PDB file of C-alpha atoms in Angstrom:
ATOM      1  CA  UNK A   1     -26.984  83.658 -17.524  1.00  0.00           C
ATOM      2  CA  UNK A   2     -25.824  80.201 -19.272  1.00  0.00           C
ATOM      3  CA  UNK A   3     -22.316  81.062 -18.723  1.00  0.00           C
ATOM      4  CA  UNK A   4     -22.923  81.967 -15.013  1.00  0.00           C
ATOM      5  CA  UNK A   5     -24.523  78.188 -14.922  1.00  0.00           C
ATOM      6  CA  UNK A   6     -21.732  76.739 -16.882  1.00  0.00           C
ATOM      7  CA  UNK A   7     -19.033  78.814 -14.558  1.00  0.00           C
ATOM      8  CA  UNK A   8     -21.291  77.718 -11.346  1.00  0.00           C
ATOM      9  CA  UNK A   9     -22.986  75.057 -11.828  1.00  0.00           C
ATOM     10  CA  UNK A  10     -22.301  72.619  -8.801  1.00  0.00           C
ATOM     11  CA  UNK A  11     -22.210  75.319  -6.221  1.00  0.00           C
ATOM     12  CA  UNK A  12     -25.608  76.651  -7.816  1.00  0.00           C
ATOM     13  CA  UNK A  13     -26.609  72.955  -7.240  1.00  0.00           C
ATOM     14  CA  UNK A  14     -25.399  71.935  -3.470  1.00  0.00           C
ATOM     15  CA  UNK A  15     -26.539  75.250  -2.370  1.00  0.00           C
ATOM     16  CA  UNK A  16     -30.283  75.114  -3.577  1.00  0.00           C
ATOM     17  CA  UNK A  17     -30.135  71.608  -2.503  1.00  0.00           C
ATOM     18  CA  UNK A  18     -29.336  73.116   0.937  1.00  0.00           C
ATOM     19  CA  UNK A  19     -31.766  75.425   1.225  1.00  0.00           C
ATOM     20  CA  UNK A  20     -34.609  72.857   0.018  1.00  0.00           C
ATOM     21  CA  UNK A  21     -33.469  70.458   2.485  1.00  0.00           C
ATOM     22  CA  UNK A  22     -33.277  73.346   5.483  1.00  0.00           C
ATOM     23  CA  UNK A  23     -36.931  74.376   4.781  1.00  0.00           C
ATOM     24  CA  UNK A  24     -37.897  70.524   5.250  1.00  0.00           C
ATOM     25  CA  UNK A  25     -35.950  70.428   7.974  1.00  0.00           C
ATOM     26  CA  UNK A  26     -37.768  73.498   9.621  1.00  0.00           C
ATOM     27  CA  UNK A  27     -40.856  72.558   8.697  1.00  0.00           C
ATOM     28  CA  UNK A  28     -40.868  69.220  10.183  1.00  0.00           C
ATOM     29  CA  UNK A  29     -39.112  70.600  12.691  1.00  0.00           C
ATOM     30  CA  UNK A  30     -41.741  73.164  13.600  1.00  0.00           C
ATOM     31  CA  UNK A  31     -44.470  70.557  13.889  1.00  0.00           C
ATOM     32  CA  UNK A  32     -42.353  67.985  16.188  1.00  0.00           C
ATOM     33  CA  UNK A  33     -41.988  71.288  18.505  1.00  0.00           C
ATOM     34  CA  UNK A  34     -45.738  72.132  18.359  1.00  0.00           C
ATOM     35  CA  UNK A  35     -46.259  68.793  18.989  1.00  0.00           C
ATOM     36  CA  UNK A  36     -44.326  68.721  21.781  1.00  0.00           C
ATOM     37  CA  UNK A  37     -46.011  71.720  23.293  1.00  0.00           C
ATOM     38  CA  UNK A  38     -49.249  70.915  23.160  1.00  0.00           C
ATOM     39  CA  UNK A  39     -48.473  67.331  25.321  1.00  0.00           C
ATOM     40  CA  UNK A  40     -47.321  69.801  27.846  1.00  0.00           C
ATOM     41  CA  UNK A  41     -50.244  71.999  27.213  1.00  0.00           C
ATOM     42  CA  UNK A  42     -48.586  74.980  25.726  1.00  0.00           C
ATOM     43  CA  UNK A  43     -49.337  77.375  22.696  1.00  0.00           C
ATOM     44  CA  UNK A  44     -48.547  76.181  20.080  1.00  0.00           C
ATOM     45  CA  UNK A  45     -46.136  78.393  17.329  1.00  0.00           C
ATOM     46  CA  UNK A  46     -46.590  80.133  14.400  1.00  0.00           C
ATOM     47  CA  UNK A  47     -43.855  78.998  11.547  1.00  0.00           C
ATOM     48  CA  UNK A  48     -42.020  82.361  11.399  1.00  0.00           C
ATOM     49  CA  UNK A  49     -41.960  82.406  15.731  1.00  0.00           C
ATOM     50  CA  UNK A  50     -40.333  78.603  15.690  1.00  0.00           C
ATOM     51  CA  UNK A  51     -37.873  80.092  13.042  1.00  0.00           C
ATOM     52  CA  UNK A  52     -36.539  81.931  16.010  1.00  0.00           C
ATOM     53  CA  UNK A  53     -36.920  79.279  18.501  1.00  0.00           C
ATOM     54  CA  UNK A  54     -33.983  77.791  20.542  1.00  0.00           C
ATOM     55  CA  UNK A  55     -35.054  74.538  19.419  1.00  0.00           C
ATOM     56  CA  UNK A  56     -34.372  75.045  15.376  1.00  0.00           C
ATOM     57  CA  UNK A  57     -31.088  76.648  15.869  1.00  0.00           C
ATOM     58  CA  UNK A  58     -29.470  74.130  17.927  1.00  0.00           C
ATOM     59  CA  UNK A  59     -30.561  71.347  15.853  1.00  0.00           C
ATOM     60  CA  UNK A  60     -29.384  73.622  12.888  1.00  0.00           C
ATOM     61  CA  UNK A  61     -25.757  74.453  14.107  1.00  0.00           C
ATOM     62  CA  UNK A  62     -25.455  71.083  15.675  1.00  0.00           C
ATOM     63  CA  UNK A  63     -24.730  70.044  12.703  1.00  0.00           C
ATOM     64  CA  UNK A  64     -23.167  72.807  10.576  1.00  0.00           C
ATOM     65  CA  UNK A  65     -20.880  72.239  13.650  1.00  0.00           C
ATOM     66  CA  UNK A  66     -19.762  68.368  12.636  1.00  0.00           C
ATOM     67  CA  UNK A  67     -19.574  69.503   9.172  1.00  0.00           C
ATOM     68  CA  UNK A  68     -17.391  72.483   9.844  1.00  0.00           C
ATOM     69  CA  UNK A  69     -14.921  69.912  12.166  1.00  0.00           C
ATOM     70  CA  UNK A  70     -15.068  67.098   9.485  1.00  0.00           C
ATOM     71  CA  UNK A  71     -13.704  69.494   6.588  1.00  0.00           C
ATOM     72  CA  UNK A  72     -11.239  71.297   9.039  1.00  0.00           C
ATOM     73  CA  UNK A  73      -9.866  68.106  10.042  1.00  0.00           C
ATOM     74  CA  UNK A  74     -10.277  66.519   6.369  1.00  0.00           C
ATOM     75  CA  UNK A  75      -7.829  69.762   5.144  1.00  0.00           C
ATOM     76  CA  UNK A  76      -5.463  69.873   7.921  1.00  0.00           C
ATOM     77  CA  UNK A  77      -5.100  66.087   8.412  1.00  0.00           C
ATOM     78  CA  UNK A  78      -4.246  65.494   4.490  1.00  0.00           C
ATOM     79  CA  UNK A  79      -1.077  68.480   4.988  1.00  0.00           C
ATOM     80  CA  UNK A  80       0.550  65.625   7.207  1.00  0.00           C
ATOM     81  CA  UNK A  81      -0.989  62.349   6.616  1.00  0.00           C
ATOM     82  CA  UNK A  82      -1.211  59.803   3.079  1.00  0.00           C
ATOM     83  CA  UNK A  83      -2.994  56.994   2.317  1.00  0.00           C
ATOM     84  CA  UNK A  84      -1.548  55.052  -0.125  1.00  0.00           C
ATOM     85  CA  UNK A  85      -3.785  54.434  -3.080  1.00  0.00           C
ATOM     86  CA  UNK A  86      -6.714  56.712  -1.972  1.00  0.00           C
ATOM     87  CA  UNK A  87      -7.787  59.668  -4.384  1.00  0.00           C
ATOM     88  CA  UNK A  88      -8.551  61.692  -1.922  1.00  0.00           C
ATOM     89  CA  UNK A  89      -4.876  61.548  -0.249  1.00  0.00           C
ATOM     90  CA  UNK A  90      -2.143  63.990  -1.502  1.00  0.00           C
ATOM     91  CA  UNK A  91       0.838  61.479  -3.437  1.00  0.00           C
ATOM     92  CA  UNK A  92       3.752  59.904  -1.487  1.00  0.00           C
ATOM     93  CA  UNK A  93       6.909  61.354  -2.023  1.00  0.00           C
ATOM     94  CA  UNK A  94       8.384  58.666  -5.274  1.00  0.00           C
ATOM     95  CA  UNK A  95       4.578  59.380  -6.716  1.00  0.00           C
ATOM     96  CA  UNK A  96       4.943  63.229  -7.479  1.00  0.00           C
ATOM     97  CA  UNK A  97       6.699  64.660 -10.828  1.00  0.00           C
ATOM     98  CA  UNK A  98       9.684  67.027 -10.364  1.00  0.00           C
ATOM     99  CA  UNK A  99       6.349  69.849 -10.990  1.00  0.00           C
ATOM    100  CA  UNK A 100       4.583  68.702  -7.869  1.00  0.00           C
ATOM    101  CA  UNK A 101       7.772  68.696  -5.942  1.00  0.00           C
ATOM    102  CA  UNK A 102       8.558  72.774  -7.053  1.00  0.00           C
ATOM    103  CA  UNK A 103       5.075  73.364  -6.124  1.00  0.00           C
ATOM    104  CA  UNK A 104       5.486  72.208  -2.594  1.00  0.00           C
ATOM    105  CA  UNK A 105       8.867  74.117  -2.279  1.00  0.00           C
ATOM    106  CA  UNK A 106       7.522  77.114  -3.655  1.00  0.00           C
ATOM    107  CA  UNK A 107       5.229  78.358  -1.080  1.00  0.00           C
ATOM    108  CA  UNK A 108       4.054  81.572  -0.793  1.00  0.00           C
ATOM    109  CA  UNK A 109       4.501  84.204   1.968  1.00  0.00           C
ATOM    110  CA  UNK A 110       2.427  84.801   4.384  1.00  0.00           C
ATOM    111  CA  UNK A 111       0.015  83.024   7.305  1.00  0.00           C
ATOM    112  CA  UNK A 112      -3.400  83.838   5.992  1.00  0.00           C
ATOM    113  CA  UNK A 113      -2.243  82.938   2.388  1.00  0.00           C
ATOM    114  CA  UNK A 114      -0.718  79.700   3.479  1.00  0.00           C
ATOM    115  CA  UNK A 115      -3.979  78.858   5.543  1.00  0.00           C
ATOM    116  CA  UNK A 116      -6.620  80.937   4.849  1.00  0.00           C
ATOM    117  CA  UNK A 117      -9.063  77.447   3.921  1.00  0.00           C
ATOM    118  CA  UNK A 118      -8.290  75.672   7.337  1.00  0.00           C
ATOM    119  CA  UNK A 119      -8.518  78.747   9.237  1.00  0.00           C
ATOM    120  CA  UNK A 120     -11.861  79.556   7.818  1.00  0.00           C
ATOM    121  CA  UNK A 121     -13.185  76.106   8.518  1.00  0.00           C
ATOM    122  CA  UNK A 122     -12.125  76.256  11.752  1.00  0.00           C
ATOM    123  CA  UNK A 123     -13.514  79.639  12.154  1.00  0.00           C
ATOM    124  CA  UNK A 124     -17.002  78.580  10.690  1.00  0.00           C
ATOM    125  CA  UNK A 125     -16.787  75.546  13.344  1.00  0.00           C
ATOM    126  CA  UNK A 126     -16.094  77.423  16.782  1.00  0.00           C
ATOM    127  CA  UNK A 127     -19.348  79.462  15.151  1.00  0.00           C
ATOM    128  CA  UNK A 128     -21.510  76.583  14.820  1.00  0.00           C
ATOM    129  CA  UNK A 129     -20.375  75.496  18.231  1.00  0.00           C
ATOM    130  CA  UNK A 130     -21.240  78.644  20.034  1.00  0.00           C
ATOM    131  CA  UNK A 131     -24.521  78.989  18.453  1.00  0.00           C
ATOM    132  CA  UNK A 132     -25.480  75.351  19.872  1.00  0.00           C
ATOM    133  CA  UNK A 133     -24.097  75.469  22.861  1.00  0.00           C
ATOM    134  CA  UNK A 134     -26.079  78.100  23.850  1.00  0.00           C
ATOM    135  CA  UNK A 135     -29.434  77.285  22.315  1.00  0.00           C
ATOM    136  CA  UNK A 136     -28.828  73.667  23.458  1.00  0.00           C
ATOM    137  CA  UNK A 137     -28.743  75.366  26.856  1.00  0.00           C
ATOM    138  CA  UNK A 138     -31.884  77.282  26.216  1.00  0.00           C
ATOM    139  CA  UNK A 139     -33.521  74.525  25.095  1.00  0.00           C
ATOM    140  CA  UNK A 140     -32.738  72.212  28.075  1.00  0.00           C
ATOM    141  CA  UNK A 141     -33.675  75.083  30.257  1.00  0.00           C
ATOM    142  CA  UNK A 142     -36.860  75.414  29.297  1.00  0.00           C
ATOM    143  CA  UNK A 143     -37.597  71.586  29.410  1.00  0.00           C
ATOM    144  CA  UNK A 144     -36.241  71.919  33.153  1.00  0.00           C
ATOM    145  CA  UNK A 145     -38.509  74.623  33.506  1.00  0.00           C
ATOM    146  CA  UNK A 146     -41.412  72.494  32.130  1.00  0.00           C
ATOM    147  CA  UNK A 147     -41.151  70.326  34.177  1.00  0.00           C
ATOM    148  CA  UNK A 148     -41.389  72.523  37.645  1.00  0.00           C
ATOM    149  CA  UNK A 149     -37.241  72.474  37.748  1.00  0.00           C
ATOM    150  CA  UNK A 150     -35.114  75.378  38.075  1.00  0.00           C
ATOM    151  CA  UNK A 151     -32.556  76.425  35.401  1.00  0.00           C
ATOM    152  CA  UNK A 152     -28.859  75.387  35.223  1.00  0.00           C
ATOM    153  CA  UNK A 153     -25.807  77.595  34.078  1.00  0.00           C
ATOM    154  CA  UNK A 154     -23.664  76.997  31.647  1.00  0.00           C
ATOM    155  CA  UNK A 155     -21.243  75.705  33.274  1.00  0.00           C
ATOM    156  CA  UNK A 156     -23.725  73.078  34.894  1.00  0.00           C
ATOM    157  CA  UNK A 157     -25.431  72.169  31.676  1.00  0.00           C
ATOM    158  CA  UNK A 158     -21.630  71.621  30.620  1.00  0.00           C
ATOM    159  CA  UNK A 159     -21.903  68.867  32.843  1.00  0.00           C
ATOM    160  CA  UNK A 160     -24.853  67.485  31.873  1.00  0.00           C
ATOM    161  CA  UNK A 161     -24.752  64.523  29.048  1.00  0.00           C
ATOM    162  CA  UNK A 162     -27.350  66.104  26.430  1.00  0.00           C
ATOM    163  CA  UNK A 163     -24.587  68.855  24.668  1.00  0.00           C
ATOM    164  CA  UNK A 164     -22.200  66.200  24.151  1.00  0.00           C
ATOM    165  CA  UNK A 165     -24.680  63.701  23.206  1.00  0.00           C
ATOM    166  CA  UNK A 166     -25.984  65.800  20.405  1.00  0.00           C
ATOM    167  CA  UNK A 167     -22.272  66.261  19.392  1.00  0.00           C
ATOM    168  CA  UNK A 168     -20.705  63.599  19.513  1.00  0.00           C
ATOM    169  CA  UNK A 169     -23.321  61.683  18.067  1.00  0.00           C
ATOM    170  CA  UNK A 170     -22.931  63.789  14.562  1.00  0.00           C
ATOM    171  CA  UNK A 171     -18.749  63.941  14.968  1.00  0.00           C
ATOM    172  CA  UNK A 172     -18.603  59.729  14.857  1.00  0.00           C
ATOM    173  CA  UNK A 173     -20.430  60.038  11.733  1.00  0.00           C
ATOM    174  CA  UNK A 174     -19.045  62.587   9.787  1.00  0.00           C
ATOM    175  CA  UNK A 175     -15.355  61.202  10.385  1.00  0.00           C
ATOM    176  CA  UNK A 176     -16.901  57.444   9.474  1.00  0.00           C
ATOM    177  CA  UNK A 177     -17.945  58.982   6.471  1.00  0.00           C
ATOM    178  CA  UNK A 178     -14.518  60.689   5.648  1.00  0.00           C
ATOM    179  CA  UNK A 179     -12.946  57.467   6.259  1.00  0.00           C
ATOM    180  CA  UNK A 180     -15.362  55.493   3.718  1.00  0.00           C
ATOM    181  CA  UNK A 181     -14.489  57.682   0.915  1.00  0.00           C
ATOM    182  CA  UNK A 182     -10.882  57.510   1.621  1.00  0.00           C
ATOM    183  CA  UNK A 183     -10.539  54.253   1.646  1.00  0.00           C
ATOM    184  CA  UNK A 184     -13.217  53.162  -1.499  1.00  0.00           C
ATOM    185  CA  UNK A 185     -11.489  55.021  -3.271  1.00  0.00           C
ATOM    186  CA  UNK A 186      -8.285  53.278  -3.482  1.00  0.00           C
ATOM    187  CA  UNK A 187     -10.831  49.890  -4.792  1.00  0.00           C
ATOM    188  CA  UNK A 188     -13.473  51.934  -6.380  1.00  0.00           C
ATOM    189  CA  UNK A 189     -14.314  53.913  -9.441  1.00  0.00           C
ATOM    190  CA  UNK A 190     -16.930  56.368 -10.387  1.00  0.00           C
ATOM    191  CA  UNK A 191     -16.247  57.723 -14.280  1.00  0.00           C
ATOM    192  CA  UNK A 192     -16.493  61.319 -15.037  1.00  0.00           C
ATOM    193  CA  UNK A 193     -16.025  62.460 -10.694  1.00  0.00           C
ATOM    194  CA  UNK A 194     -13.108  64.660  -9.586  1.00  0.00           C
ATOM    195  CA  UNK A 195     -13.614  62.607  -6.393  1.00  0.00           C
ATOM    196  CA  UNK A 196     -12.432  59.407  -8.250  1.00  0.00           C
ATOM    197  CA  UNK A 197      -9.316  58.198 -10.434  1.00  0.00           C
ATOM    198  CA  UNK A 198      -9.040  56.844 -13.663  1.00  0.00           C
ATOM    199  CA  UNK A 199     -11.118  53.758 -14.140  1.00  0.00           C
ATOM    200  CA  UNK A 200      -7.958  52.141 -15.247  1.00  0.00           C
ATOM    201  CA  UNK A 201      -5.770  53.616 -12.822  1.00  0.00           C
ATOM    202  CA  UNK A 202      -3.880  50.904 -10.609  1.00  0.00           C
ATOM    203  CA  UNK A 203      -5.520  50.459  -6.945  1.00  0.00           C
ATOM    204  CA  UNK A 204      -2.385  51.473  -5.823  1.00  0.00           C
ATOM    205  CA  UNK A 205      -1.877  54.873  -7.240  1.00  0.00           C
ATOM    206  CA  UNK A 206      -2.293  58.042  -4.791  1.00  0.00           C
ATOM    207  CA  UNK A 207      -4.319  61.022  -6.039  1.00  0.00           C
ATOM    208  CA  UNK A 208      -7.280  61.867  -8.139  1.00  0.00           C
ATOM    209  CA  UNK A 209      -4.463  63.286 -11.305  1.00  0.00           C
TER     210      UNK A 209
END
């Protein structure tokens, strides 16, 4: 068991931190959504019924879904793009020993092998997206509905404001927050982080090693 922590430790870490923050989120969740039931004078939930309630999935995969896009463009972008000085940008060219340079010339066969990460990312993304698209749509349905309107398709609600709202919304962050960390960390320093380089590391160096 200690060397499964040692081995596992951060992803042991992020994950229960995760789920502890989903059950808040569900929670709290559950009693905005009884809440806004009973102003409309309708039963209220049980916990386990909201679990499967249009409501907690789409705010759940709305944003899994900017996540998802934020990594997938995070891995892809870095193939093409550098930032000089940044840890979290591959090395320019005159930066990289004559090891990185093999490395890069010495790729393996093979799609999936090349891009199995990105792909997966991407895959994980048009997931998320699906799954709030269409509870997004059940959920604006049923406020039509509650309000003595009939329901929309798809394609109508696709041309409504609210899906892309909720999207966009979370996609503006999670790229302002990709950009922060590139960019701090050609300036800034945190000791001991993979995420950082060397306190004494010139602001101009590219890469975390």
């Amino acid at each position: 068991m200690k060397r499964f922590w040692t081995d596992n430790a951060l992803s042991v870490v992020l994950i229960a931190l995760f789920a502890v923050f989903w059950l808040a989120q569900a929670l709290t969740g559950w009693a905005v959504y009884n809440g806004e039931l009973e102003q409309v004078r309708q039963q209220v939930l049980t916990w386990p019924r909201y679990l499967t309630t249009a409501h907690f999935w789409s705010t759940t995969a709305e944003n899994w879904e900017s996540e998802f896009l934020q990594m997938a463009a995070y891995v892809i972008l870095t193939i093409y793009l550098r930032q000089r000085g940044s840890a979290e940008s591959n090395p320019f060219p005159d930066e990289q020993t004559k090891a990185e340079k093999h490395q890069v010339d010495s790729i393996p066969p093979g799609f999936w092998r090349r891009n199995s990460l990105s792909m997966a990312l991407l895959g994980m993304f048009a997931g998320a997206l699906i799954i709030h698209l269409f509870t997004s749509w059940e959920t604006y349905t049923l406020e039509q509905q509650a309000r003595g309107q009939g329901a929309e398709s798809l394609i109508a609600f696709l041309h409504q404001p609210d899906f892309w709202f909720e999207s966009f919304q979370n996609w503006q962050s999670e790229f302002l927050a990709v950009a922060a960390i590139v960019i701090l960390t050609i300036f800034l320093r945190q000791i001991g982080s993979s995420q950082s380089k060397a306190v004494l590391d010139p602001n101009r160096k590219t890469g975390s090693v």
